[in-house]
Short mmCIF file of C-alpha atoms in Angstrom, two decimals:
data_model
loop_
_atom_site.label_atom_id
_atom_site.label_comp_id
_atom_site.label_asym_id
_atom_site.label_seq_id
_atom_site.Cartn_x
_atom_site.Cartn_y
_atom_site.Cartn_z
CA MET P 1 -63.82 -27.22 141.08
CA THR P 2 -63.55 -30.91 142.31
CA THR P 3 -60.60 -31.77 144.73
CA MET P 4 -59.37 -34.13 142.10
CA LYS P 5 -59.04 -31.42 139.63
CA ARG P 6 -57.52 -28.99 141.98
CA ILE P 7 -54.83 -31.81 142.82
CA THR P 8 -54.38 -32.39 139.16
CA LEU P 9 -53.67 -28.59 138.68
CA GLY P 10 -51.67 -28.67 141.63
CA LEU P 11 -49.43 -31.53 140.24
CA ILE P 12 -49.21 -29.38 137.13
CA GLY P 13 -48.20 -26.21 138.85
CA MET P 14 -45.76 -28.21 140.94
CA LEU P 15 -44.10 -29.42 137.67
CA PHE P 16 -44.01 -25.80 136.39
CA ALA P 17 -42.45 -24.64 139.56
CA THR P 18 -39.65 -27.31 139.49
CA GLY P 19 -38.87 -26.31 136.11
CA LEU P 20 -38.41 -22.90 137.22
CA ALA P 21 -36.51 -23.82 140.31
CA MET P 22 -33.94 -25.57 137.82
CA ALA P 23 -34.09 -22.82 135.36
CA GLN P 24 -33.34 -20.06 137.73
CA GLU P 25 -30.71 -21.29 140.02
CA SER P 26 -29.58 -17.77 141.39
CA LYS P 27 -30.05 -17.57 145.04
CA THR P 28 -31.84 -15.36 147.12
CA ALA P 29 -30.77 -12.92 150.17
CA VAL P 30 -30.03 -15.14 153.50
CA VAL P 31 -32.85 -14.09 155.89
CA ASN P 32 -32.81 -14.58 159.64
CA THR P 33 -35.67 -16.31 161.42
CA THR P 34 -36.31 -17.14 164.99
CA CYS P 35 -35.32 -20.51 164.33
CA GLY P 36 -32.11 -19.91 161.93
CA LYS P 37 -31.19 -18.51 158.44
CA VAL P 38 -32.87 -19.30 155.32
CA SER P 39 -32.18 -19.10 151.53
CA GLY P 40 -34.27 -19.38 148.53
CA ILE P 41 -34.61 -19.13 144.99
CA MET P 42 -35.51 -16.68 142.44
CA GLN P 43 -38.72 -17.27 140.82
CA GLU P 44 -39.89 -14.78 137.93
CA GLY P 45 -38.10 -11.97 139.21
CA THR P 46 -39.31 -12.65 142.94
CA MET P 47 -37.33 -14.10 145.89
CA ALA P 48 -39.25 -17.39 146.84
CA TYR P 49 -38.52 -18.99 150.14
CA LEU P 50 -40.15 -22.31 150.04
CA GLY P 51 -41.07 -24.99 152.51
CA ILE P 52 -39.79 -23.08 155.67
CA PRO P 53 -40.98 -25.13 159.02
CA TYR P 54 -43.01 -22.95 161.17
CA ALA P 55 -44.19 -25.81 163.74
CA LYS P 56 -43.41 -29.05 165.27
CA VAL P 57 -46.53 -31.44 165.50
CA GLU P 58 -47.27 -34.39 167.49
CA ARG P 59 -50.42 -36.41 166.65
CA PHE P 60 -53.57 -34.57 167.74
CA MET P 61 -51.55 -32.34 170.01
CA PRO P 62 -51.37 -28.53 169.43
CA PRO P 63 -48.29 -27.16 167.59
CA GLN P 64 -44.99 -26.43 168.96
CA PRO P 65 -42.24 -24.16 168.09
CA VAL P 66 -39.66 -25.56 165.66
CA LYS P 67 -36.20 -26.45 167.12
CA LYS P 68 -33.52 -24.02 166.07
CA TRP P 69 -30.95 -25.05 163.39
CA LYS P 70 -27.46 -24.15 162.70
CA GLY P 71 -25.86 -22.42 159.46
CA VAL P 72 -28.05 -21.67 156.53
CA ARG P 73 -31.54 -23.89 155.57
CA ASN P 74 -31.80 -24.08 151.85
CA CYS P 75 -35.50 -23.46 151.23
CA ASP P 76 -35.51 -24.14 147.25
CA HIS P 77 -38.51 -26.34 147.10
CA TRP P 78 -41.89 -27.23 148.33
CA GLY P 79 -42.27 -28.77 151.73
CA PRO P 80 -44.74 -31.60 152.26
CA MET P 81 -48.42 -31.66 152.12
CA THR P 82 -50.47 -32.80 154.93
CA MET P 83 -51.49 -36.61 154.67
CA GLN P 84 -54.64 -37.04 152.37
CA GLN P 85 -56.14 -39.38 150.12
CA GLN P 86 -53.95 -39.76 147.01
CA ASN P 87 -54.27 -41.92 143.85
CA ARG P 88 -50.40 -42.31 143.53
CA PRO P 89 -47.54 -43.01 146.00
CA MET P 90 -45.88 -40.23 147.53
CA THR P 91 -42.78 -39.66 149.35
CA GLU P 92 -42.37 -38.21 152.83
CA GLU P 93 -40.89 -35.13 151.25
CA GLN P 94 -44.16 -34.93 149.16
CA MET P 95 -46.57 -35.92 151.74
CA SER P 96 -46.13 -36.16 155.56
CA GLU P 97 -47.82 -35.69 158.97
CA ASN P 98 -44.68 -33.23 159.82
CA CYS P 99 -46.52 -31.16 157.17
CA CYS P 100 -46.27 -27.47 158.91
CA VAL P 101 -44.39 -25.51 156.55
CA LEU P 102 -44.87 -22.25 154.86
CA ASN P 103 -43.72 -20.23 151.85
CA VAL P 104 -42.84 -16.54 151.39
CA TRP P 105 -42.44 -14.50 148.18
CA THR P 106 -40.81 -10.98 148.58
CA THR P 107 -38.87 -8.46 145.99
CA ASP P 108 -37.20 -6.65 148.79
CA THR P 109 -36.15 -7.92 152.11
CA LYS P 110 -35.72 -4.44 153.32
CA ALA P 111 -39.10 -3.02 152.64
CA LYS P 112 -42.22 -2.66 155.15
CA LYS P 113 -44.91 -3.91 152.45
CA PRO P 114 -48.25 -5.42 153.65
CA VAL P 115 -48.33 -9.28 154.18
CA MET P 116 -51.12 -11.38 152.33
CA PHE P 117 -51.48 -14.92 154.09
CA TRP P 118 -52.95 -17.51 151.81
CA LEU P 119 -55.18 -20.54 153.08
CA HIS P 120 -55.60 -23.14 150.22
CA GLY P 121 -58.87 -24.81 149.24
CA GLY P 122 -59.72 -28.25 149.54
CA GLY P 123 -62.38 -28.28 152.32
CA PHE P 124 -60.85 -29.06 155.73
CA ASP P 125 -59.90 -32.51 153.93
CA SER P 126 -57.32 -31.73 151.39
CA GLY P 127 -55.14 -29.55 149.22
CA THR P 128 -51.74 -27.74 149.39
CA SER P 129 -49.96 -24.62 149.15
CA GLU P 130 -48.37 -25.55 145.74
CA TRP P 131 -51.87 -24.74 143.94
CA ASP P 132 -51.22 -21.09 144.31
CA PRO P 133 -47.87 -19.84 143.80
CA GLY P 134 -47.49 -16.17 144.94
CA MET P 135 -44.47 -15.09 142.88
CA CYS P 136 -46.46 -12.76 140.81
CA LEU P 137 -48.92 -11.24 143.47
CA ALA P 138 -45.80 -10.20 145.31
CA LYS P 139 -45.03 -7.78 142.40
CA LYS P 140 -47.84 -5.93 143.71
CA ASP P 141 -46.30 -4.37 146.34
CA VAL P 142 -46.94 -6.90 148.76
CA VAL P 143 -45.12 -9.83 150.61
CA VAL P 144 -47.24 -13.21 149.97
CA VAL P 145 -47.23 -16.04 152.61
CA SER P 146 -48.84 -19.23 152.37
CA ILE P 147 -49.01 -22.47 154.33
CA ASN P 148 -49.60 -26.02 154.77
CA HIS P 149 -51.22 -27.59 157.81
CA ARG P 150 -52.67 -30.51 159.40
CA LEU P 151 -56.31 -31.38 157.84
CA ASN P 152 -59.26 -33.99 157.77
CA ILE P 153 -58.84 -36.56 160.69
CA LEU P 154 -55.47 -35.57 161.82
CA GLY P 155 -56.47 -32.11 162.12
CA PHE P 156 -59.80 -32.09 163.81
CA LEU P 157 -60.16 -35.39 165.47
CA ASP P 158 -62.03 -34.56 168.86
CA LEU P 159 -61.00 -36.85 171.43
CA SER P 160 -61.61 -34.35 174.28
CA THR P 161 -63.96 -36.46 176.12
CA VAL P 162 -61.47 -39.38 176.17
CA SER P 163 -58.60 -37.78 177.76
CA LYS P 164 -57.71 -33.99 179.07
CA LYS P 165 -54.28 -34.69 177.28
CA TYR P 166 -56.44 -34.24 173.98
CA LYS P 167 -58.67 -31.20 175.06
CA TYR P 168 -57.36 -29.49 171.72
CA SER P 169 -57.18 -32.11 169.47
CA GLY P 170 -60.58 -31.13 167.51
CA ASN P 171 -58.92 -27.86 166.47
CA VAL P 172 -55.27 -28.32 166.08
CA GLY P 173 -55.57 -28.21 162.51
CA MET P 174 -56.64 -24.29 162.75
CA LEU P 175 -54.17 -23.93 165.71
CA ASP P 176 -51.55 -24.66 163.33
CA ALA P 177 -52.73 -21.65 161.13
CA VAL P 178 -52.57 -19.81 164.34
CA GLN P 179 -49.21 -20.82 164.79
CA ALA P 180 -48.34 -19.67 160.98
CA LEU P 181 -49.64 -16.28 161.86
CA GLU P 182 -47.51 -16.37 164.99
CA TRP P 183 -44.36 -17.06 162.99
CA VAL P 184 -45.41 -14.20 160.64
CA ARG P 185 -45.59 -11.80 163.38
CA ASP P 186 -42.36 -12.57 164.48
CA ASN P 187 -40.26 -13.27 161.43
CA ILE P 188 -41.71 -11.51 158.46
CA ALA P 189 -40.34 -8.03 158.82
CA ASN P 190 -36.81 -9.66 157.89
CA PHE P 191 -38.53 -10.67 154.45
CA GLY P 192 -39.88 -7.15 154.04
CA GLY P 193 -43.14 -7.45 155.37
CA ASP P 194 -45.24 -5.50 158.11
CA PRO P 195 -46.26 -7.70 160.85
CA ASN P 196 -48.80 -4.96 161.71
CA ASN P 197 -50.52 -5.12 158.25
CA VAL P 198 -51.39 -8.79 157.69
CA THR P 199 -54.56 -9.63 155.48
CA ILE P 200 -55.51 -13.47 155.60
CA PHE P 201 -57.23 -14.72 152.25
CA GLY P 202 -58.51 -18.02 150.99
CA GLU P 203 -60.86 -19.68 148.39
CA SER P 204 -63.30 -22.42 149.21
CA GLY P 205 -62.26 -24.51 152.06
CA GLY P 206 -59.46 -21.72 152.53
CA GLY P 207 -62.21 -19.07 152.71
CA GLY P 208 -63.90 -21.33 155.24
CA LYS P 209 -60.66 -21.47 157.29
CA VAL P 210 -60.71 -17.40 156.96
CA GLY P 211 -63.87 -16.99 158.57
CA THR P 212 -62.95 -19.46 161.23
CA LEU P 213 -59.73 -17.32 162.20
CA MET P 214 -62.36 -14.62 162.57
CA CYS P 215 -63.69 -16.45 165.38
CA MET P 216 -60.75 -17.74 167.31
CA PRO P 217 -59.38 -15.55 170.06
CA LYS P 218 -55.94 -16.82 169.96
CA ALA P 219 -55.69 -15.32 166.34
CA LYS P 220 -57.01 -11.71 167.54
CA GLY P 221 -54.54 -9.25 166.49
CA LEU P 222 -52.42 -11.54 164.35
CA PHE P 223 -54.19 -10.41 161.21
CA HIS P 224 -55.87 -7.02 160.22
CA LYS P 225 -57.95 -7.69 157.26
CA ALA P 226 -59.56 -10.59 155.48
CA ILE P 227 -60.70 -11.75 152.17
CA ILE P 228 -62.95 -14.72 151.78
CA MET P 229 -63.56 -16.47 148.23
CA SER P 230 -66.26 -18.81 147.65
CA GLY P 231 -66.04 -19.92 151.20
CA THR P 232 -69.69 -19.68 152.62
CA ILE P 233 -70.69 -23.50 152.70
CA LEU P 234 -71.62 -23.69 156.50
CA ASN P 235 -69.83 -25.79 159.00
CA VAL P 236 -72.59 -27.13 161.17
CA ASN P 237 -70.18 -29.15 163.50
CA THR P 238 -71.31 -28.97 167.23
CA LYS P 239 -69.38 -30.14 170.18
CA ALA P 240 -71.76 -32.84 170.90
CA MET P 241 -71.25 -34.00 167.01
CA THR P 242 -67.42 -34.14 167.20
CA GLU P 243 -67.44 -35.76 170.40
CA GLU P 244 -69.71 -38.47 169.33
CA LEU P 245 -67.47 -38.87 166.14
CA GLY P 246 -64.27 -38.99 168.16
CA GLU P 247 -65.52 -41.86 170.33
CA ALA P 248 -66.89 -43.34 167.23
CA VAL P 249 -63.57 -43.57 165.67
CA LEU P 250 -62.04 -45.15 168.64
CA LYS P 251 -64.82 -47.90 168.73
CA GLU P 252 -63.89 -48.42 165.04
CA LEU P 253 -60.35 -49.07 165.87
CA GLY P 254 -61.04 -51.09 168.96
CA ILE P 255 -59.15 -48.79 171.30
CA ASP P 256 -60.66 -48.30 174.36
CA LYS P 257 -60.47 -44.82 176.57
CA LYS P 258 -57.77 -46.02 178.82
CA HIS P 259 -55.29 -46.88 175.92
CA VAL P 260 -56.22 -43.89 173.92
CA ASP P 261 -52.47 -43.43 172.94
CA LYS P 262 -52.37 -46.44 171.15
CA ILE P 263 -54.24 -44.17 168.30
CA ASN P 264 -50.89 -42.65 167.65
CA LYS P 265 -49.49 -45.92 166.14
CA VAL P 266 -52.19 -46.58 163.78
CA SER P 267 -51.23 -45.90 160.26
CA TYR P 268 -52.56 -43.08 158.48
CA LYS P 269 -54.31 -45.22 155.74
CA ASP P 270 -56.09 -47.04 158.60
CA LEU P 271 -56.82 -44.11 160.56
CA TYR P 272 -58.43 -42.17 157.76
CA ALA P 273 -60.43 -45.37 156.90
CA ALA P 274 -61.90 -45.88 160.53
CA GLY P 275 -62.63 -42.21 160.26
CA GLN P 276 -64.92 -42.63 157.04
CA ARG P 277 -66.57 -45.69 158.72
CA ALA P 278 -67.21 -43.88 162.12
CA MET P 279 -68.76 -40.94 160.25
CA ALA P 280 -71.13 -43.41 158.58
CA ALA P 281 -71.88 -45.05 161.80
CA SER P 282 -72.45 -41.94 164.02
CA ILE P 283 -73.17 -38.44 162.48
CA GLY P 284 -73.60 -39.38 158.86
CA THR P 285 -71.12 -38.89 156.10
CA ARG P 286 -71.64 -35.58 153.90
CA ARG P 287 -72.35 -35.73 150.40
CA PRO P 288 -70.12 -33.52 148.05
CA GLY P 289 -72.05 -30.37 146.89
CA THR P 290 -74.40 -30.15 149.69
CA PRO P 291 -74.96 -26.41 151.25
CA MET P 292 -73.33 -27.54 154.74
CA MET P 293 -70.21 -29.75 155.71
CA TRP P 294 -69.67 -31.45 159.02
CA GLY P 295 -67.53 -34.11 160.43
CA PHE P 296 -63.75 -33.85 160.46
CA GLY P 297 -63.55 -30.13 160.68
CA PRO P 298 -63.45 -26.96 163.38
CA THR P 299 -64.99 -27.53 166.75
CA PRO P 300 -66.77 -24.63 168.27
CA ASP P 301 -65.53 -25.34 171.96
CA GLY P 302 -66.20 -21.78 173.23
CA GLU P 303 -62.54 -21.58 173.91
CA VAL P 304 -60.47 -22.00 170.74
CA LEU P 305 -63.22 -21.60 168.53
CA LEU P 306 -66.16 -19.39 169.85
CA GLN P 307 -68.56 -19.97 167.11
CA GLN P 308 -68.76 -21.13 163.39
CA PRO P 309 -68.58 -18.51 160.74
CA PHE P 310 -71.50 -17.63 158.58
CA GLN P 311 -74.27 -18.35 160.98
CA PRO P 312 -74.80 -15.82 159.80
CA ALA P 313 -72.02 -13.64 160.83
CA PHE P 314 -68.63 -13.92 162.73
CA ALA P 315 -67.54 -13.44 166.24
CA SER P 316 -67.40 -9.82 167.58
CA ILE P 317 -63.71 -10.12 168.21
CA SER P 318 -63.53 -9.72 164.47
CA ASP P 319 -65.57 -6.48 164.27
CA ASP P 320 -62.75 -4.33 163.41
CA VAL P 321 -61.28 -6.35 160.42
CA PRO P 322 -62.33 -5.18 156.92
CA LEU P 323 -63.67 -7.95 154.98
CA MET P 324 -64.08 -8.49 151.10
CA ILE P 325 -66.37 -11.39 150.34
CA GLY P 326 -67.33 -12.89 147.00
CA THR P 327 -68.23 -15.89 144.57
CA THR P 328 -68.09 -16.98 141.09
CA PHE P 329 -71.26 -16.85 138.70
CA ASN P 330 -71.32 -20.74 138.54
CA GLU P 331 -69.12 -22.22 141.40
CA LEU P 332 -69.78 -25.81 141.76
CA GLN P 333 -72.75 -26.01 139.61
CA ARG P 334 -72.71 -28.76 136.70
CA VAL P 335 -72.51 -26.09 133.79
CA ARG P 336 -74.64 -26.73 130.53
CA TYR P 337 -72.75 -24.24 128.33
CA GLY P 338 -72.03 -25.82 124.99
CA GLN P 339 -75.12 -28.07 125.30
CA LYS P 340 -78.25 -27.47 123.34
CA VAL P 341 -80.86 -26.39 125.77
CA THR P 342 -84.02 -24.47 125.06
CA PHE P 343 -85.77 -22.21 127.49
CA GLU P 344 -88.72 -24.81 127.38
CA GLN P 345 -86.25 -27.64 128.35
CA ALA P 346 -84.97 -25.51 131.06
CA HIS P 347 -88.24 -24.63 132.33
CA LYS P 348 -89.15 -28.47 132.79
CA GLU P 349 -85.83 -29.21 134.52
CA LEU P 350 -85.91 -26.10 136.98
CA GLU P 351 -89.34 -27.61 138.09
CA ARG P 352 -87.63 -30.42 139.76
CA THR P 353 -86.06 -28.07 142.08
CA PHE P 354 -88.41 -25.15 142.20
CA GLY P 355 -91.74 -26.42 141.64
CA ASP P 356 -94.59 -23.61 141.56
CA GLU P 357 -91.95 -21.05 141.84
CA THR P 358 -90.23 -21.92 138.54
CA ASP P 359 -91.68 -19.11 136.84
CA ALA P 360 -90.77 -16.85 139.34
CA TYR P 361 -87.30 -18.02 139.49
CA ILE P 362 -87.00 -17.36 135.71
CA SER P 363 -88.29 -13.81 136.01
CA ALA P 364 -86.02 -12.88 139.01
CA PHE P 365 -82.98 -14.21 136.91
CA MET P 366 -84.12 -12.01 133.85
CA GLU P 367 -84.49 -9.10 136.22
CA ALA P 368 -80.87 -9.52 137.83
CA TYR P 369 -79.24 -10.01 134.53
CA PRO P 370 -81.39 -7.74 131.94
CA LEU P 371 -80.98 -8.37 128.04
CA GLY P 372 -78.59 -5.88 126.76
CA THR P 373 -76.20 -6.06 129.28
CA TYR P 374 -76.00 -9.77 129.58
CA GLU P 375 -76.32 -12.64 127.06
CA ARG P 376 -78.94 -14.43 128.88
CA LEU P 377 -79.26 -18.12 127.98
CA PRO P 378 -81.43 -20.96 128.83
CA GLN P 379 -78.14 -22.67 130.07
CA ASP P 380 -77.66 -19.89 132.67
CA LEU P 381 -80.76 -20.88 134.37
CA LEU P 382 -79.38 -24.32 134.97
CA SER P 383 -75.73 -23.39 135.57
CA ILE P 384 -75.86 -20.33 137.99
CA ASP P 385 -74.46 -21.16 141.42
CA TRP P 386 -77.35 -22.16 143.72
CA LEU P 387 -74.89 -22.79 146.89
CA PHE P 388 -72.48 -19.83 147.66
CA ARG P 389 -74.11 -16.52 146.44
CA PRO P 390 -77.11 -17.01 148.52
CA LYS P 391 -75.51 -17.64 151.75
CA THR P 392 -72.91 -14.86 151.07
CA ILE P 393 -75.88 -12.43 150.74
CA ILE P 394 -77.21 -13.66 154.29
CA THR P 395 -73.60 -13.10 155.70
CA ALA P 396 -73.39 -9.84 154.06
CA ASP P 397 -76.45 -8.66 155.37
CA ALA P 398 -75.80 -9.46 158.75
CA ILE P 399 -72.60 -7.81 159.06
CA GLY P 400 -72.60 -4.87 156.41
CA GLY P 401 -72.73 -1.62 157.92
CA LYS P 402 -73.02 -3.14 161.62
CA ARG P 403 -69.51 -3.53 162.43
CA LYS P 404 -66.59 -1.23 162.96
CA ALA P 405 -65.01 -2.08 159.69
CA ASP P 406 -66.55 -2.22 156.19
CA THR P 407 -67.47 -5.10 154.28
CA TYR P 408 -67.22 -5.11 150.44
CA VAL P 409 -69.02 -7.90 147.84
CA TYR P 410 -67.83 -8.94 144.55
CA ILE P 411 -68.96 -11.48 141.98
CA TYR P 412 -66.78 -12.88 139.21
CA THR P 413 -68.52 -13.65 136.17
CA VAL P 414 -66.25 -14.19 133.48
CA LYS P 415 -66.98 -17.40 131.44
CA GLU P 416 -64.03 -19.45 130.08
CA GLY P 417 -63.61 -21.79 127.40
CA GLY P 418 -65.14 -21.99 123.90
CA ALA P 419 -68.49 -20.01 123.96
CA GLY P 420 -67.85 -19.70 127.56
CA SER P 421 -68.36 -23.70 128.00
CA LYS P 422 -66.50 -23.70 131.15
CA GLY P 423 -68.38 -20.90 132.70
CA SER P 424 -67.21 -19.01 135.93
CA ALA P 425 -66.38 -22.28 137.80
CA HIS P 426 -65.29 -22.47 141.48
CA GLY P 427 -61.74 -21.32 141.77
CA ALA P 428 -61.55 -19.92 138.33
CA GLU P 429 -60.65 -16.58 139.67
CA LEU P 430 -57.76 -17.73 141.52
CA LYS P 431 -55.61 -17.36 138.32
CA TYR P 432 -56.57 -13.71 137.99
CA CYS P 433 -56.03 -12.81 141.88
CA PHE P 434 -52.58 -14.23 141.55
CA ASP P 435 -51.79 -13.06 138.24
CA VAL P 436 -50.52 -16.34 136.73
CA LEU P 437 -52.95 -16.65 133.51
CA HIS P 438 -49.53 -17.51 131.76
CA HIS P 439 -48.98 -20.75 134.02
CA TYR P 440 -52.21 -22.07 132.21
CA ALA P 441 -50.86 -22.13 128.58
CA ASN P 442 -51.65 -25.86 128.41
CA GLN P 443 -55.08 -25.49 129.42
CA ILE P 444 -56.47 -21.94 127.87
CA PRO P 445 -55.94 -21.11 124.45
CA VAL P 446 -53.25 -18.09 124.05
CA ALA P 447 -55.69 -15.65 122.70
CA GLU P 448 -57.90 -16.21 125.66
CA ILE P 449 -55.29 -15.76 127.80
CA THR P 450 -54.24 -12.37 125.96
CA TYR P 451 -57.99 -11.34 125.84
CA ASN P 452 -58.25 -11.83 129.97
CA LYS P 453 -54.81 -10.68 130.80
CA PRO P 454 -55.97 -6.99 131.69
CA TRP P 455 -58.43 -8.77 134.18
CA ALA P 456 -55.81 -10.46 135.81
CA THR P 457 -53.95 -7.26 136.28
CA ILE P 458 -56.87 -5.55 137.73
CA MET P 459 -58.10 -8.01 140.06
CA SER P 460 -54.58 -8.96 141.65
CA ALA P 461 -54.10 -5.05 141.74
CA VAL P 462 -57.47 -4.59 143.50
CA TRP P 463 -56.52 -7.58 146.10
CA ALA P 464 -53.34 -6.15 146.70
CA HIS P 465 -54.90 -2.54 147.25
CA PHE P 466 -57.32 -3.88 149.75
CA ALA P 467 -54.48 -5.46 151.71
CA HIS P 468 -52.77 -1.80 151.70
CA THR P 469 -55.44 -0.12 152.59
CA GLY P 470 -58.56 -2.10 153.67
CA ASN P 471 -60.44 -0.70 150.85
CA PRO P 472 -60.45 -2.45 147.40
CA ASP P 473 -61.51 0.63 145.39
CA ALA P 474 -58.15 1.92 143.81
CA PRO P 475 -58.63 5.16 141.96
CA GLU P 476 -55.44 4.71 140.30
CA ILE P 477 -56.87 1.56 138.75
CA ARG P 478 -60.01 3.13 138.05
CA ASN P 479 -58.76 6.20 136.21
CA SER P 480 -55.90 4.33 134.60
CA PRO P 481 -55.59 5.34 130.67
CA ALA P 482 -54.46 1.46 130.50
CA PHE P 483 -57.93 0.45 131.44
CA PRO P 484 -60.46 2.53 129.42
CA VAL P 485 -63.16 0.40 130.49
CA LEU P 486 -62.89 1.39 134.14
CA GLN P 487 -62.93 5.00 133.68
CA LYS P 488 -66.48 5.55 133.96
CA LEU P 489 -66.89 3.10 136.94
CA PRO P 490 -67.99 4.90 140.15
CA ALA P 491 -66.02 4.05 143.52
CA TRP P 492 -66.73 0.73 145.07
CA GLU P 493 -68.92 1.32 147.88
CA PRO P 494 -69.20 -0.72 151.29
CA TYR P 495 -72.01 -3.13 151.49
CA THR P 496 -75.20 -2.79 153.45
CA LYS P 497 -78.23 -4.74 153.38
CA GLU P 498 -80.12 -1.56 151.87
CA ASN P 499 -77.75 -0.94 149.05
CA GLY P 500 -76.70 -4.38 148.05
CA CYS P 501 -73.45 -3.02 146.47
CA VAL P 502 -71.67 -5.79 144.85
CA MET P 503 -68.74 -5.24 142.15
CA ASP P 504 -69.05 -7.60 139.09
CA PHE P 505 -65.70 -8.63 137.84
CA GLY P 506 -66.67 -9.90 134.19
CA ASP P 507 -66.12 -9.24 130.70
CA VAL P 508 -69.84 -8.41 129.88
CA LEU P 509 -71.08 -6.82 133.27
CA TYR P 510 -67.95 -5.38 134.89
CA GLY P 511 -69.23 -2.52 137.23
CA LEU P 512 -71.31 -2.01 140.34
CA HIS P 513 -74.59 -3.53 141.12
CA TYR P 514 -77.14 -2.46 143.87
CA ASN P 515 -79.34 -5.57 145.36
CA HIS P 516 -79.68 -6.87 141.32
CA ASP P 517 -80.01 -10.38 142.45
CA ARG P 518 -81.59 -10.44 145.78
CA LYS P 519 -84.94 -11.63 144.77
CA LEU P 520 -83.56 -14.51 142.66
CA GLU P 521 -81.19 -15.80 145.75
CA GLU P 522 -84.08 -15.60 147.96
CA ILE P 523 -85.94 -18.13 145.64
CA ILE P 524 -82.55 -20.13 145.52
CA ASN P 525 -82.15 -20.13 149.16
CA ARG P 526 -85.88 -21.35 149.89
CA HIS P 527 -85.68 -24.26 147.64
CA CYS P 528 -81.94 -25.43 147.65
CA PHE P 529 -81.12 -25.26 151.49
CA LYS P 530 -83.86 -27.49 152.72
CA GLN P 531 -81.28 -29.98 154.05
CA LEU P 532 -79.83 -27.25 156.31
CA ASP P 533 -83.19 -26.11 157.48
CA GLU P 534 -84.09 -29.62 158.56
CA PHE P 535 -80.83 -29.95 160.26
CA ASN P 536 -81.47 -26.59 162.06
CA LYS P 537 -84.87 -27.61 163.26
CA ARG P 538 -83.28 -30.70 164.85
CA GLN P 539 -81.09 -28.53 166.74
CA LYS P 540 -84.07 -26.67 168.23
#
């Protein structure tokens, strides 16, 4: 899903949530935090505390604790998102450099429930927690927390070669996330959450953030389980690259190293523009849709961040963290459903990418998705994901059965829209995991929402069950008479390279597969990651 589309959906969700706040004015229980008391609002039968400050920030510096306040802080509306490129004017309350706020949804402040800590998508460049409200997921016997934090040039401008003061500037955006996890450790018990049972989860850039936290020593012990959803595009930043970019930004702004603090007076608009020019003039600008990212993102400095995730695994400090990781069937690929395409036409188009392995690619697809269990279409050959699934398999192979904790792999294959015209797009599974299909009544036909509601119930329950136990297999769901389609489903096994076990969440293929698409993904990896291969060669 494109950033613009996500922002549009976020604005729709914000309007929806605003309507809820106006319609449901009843107050929640007052809760004590380390900084003061907070109250919230009721949202769909859930207590929601929105826009709680968890850190005070100064440009390019690590986050600091929030000053205590007197009285009860009314947390009844979303806090500001971080500064980012927008196509409309926004107020300070909507978008600000002082963006370190979080949201909590709970049904019982006296309980001791698992905590699900959400990191939104948008790469490391944009986004907001408003996109994915947690009130319905919180009804699955968990406490949900989501955060806003610094992104893009504000979160990841590496000025460490310029001044010791800015030693950590290249990673302050992720240090914000650590600070939020520390807030959870210190405060979530008062909201009915268990600080010793925290699951971090995120999609797209949020999945990349989850993987990054798994490589950060300061985050060790602050979370206990992890879910990475469509997040395996590789961050190839090296320390040398981010240092070069930081110095290039100063050059673009005409600021010498002796007067580096002048950068704090540069407007965000000018700062962001200088950052884009600096990338083009130094390490290069990333093209969206490529299999790797670089630029204003986390920096592997050996201290704050030990290594980049997914290359192919994570730092050993997270070996005891159970992981669930997966992708959607189409992801960011331009889908061709609803268009007239013959197998001959598809073959001709595929030759541009796969050359003399085109027949092997088609054969491997047919083997992975056999006729009789899947409606194979020529459009599938052109529309299946070529970015996330190959690297997810490589990462799963590297860690499955080789760490102290188990790894579980899934794929989401529900095709949406008339005749599946929208496919299983990047981020399409979020409304199922958060169980908020009803929020999309203006985008999805009522009949389709009704048909897919059981899958939303199942997926959100599975995600919550993983938060409870570290195992997504829930016998009470599998054996429920309410879901007869599941009753013959075997237990979801941990992934190993040998078994290639993947759970398929789909209206056609729902069930377990074993190395069903390995040949297909190996072919895709050989032909669609040449840019990454060339980069890796240059680094040797």
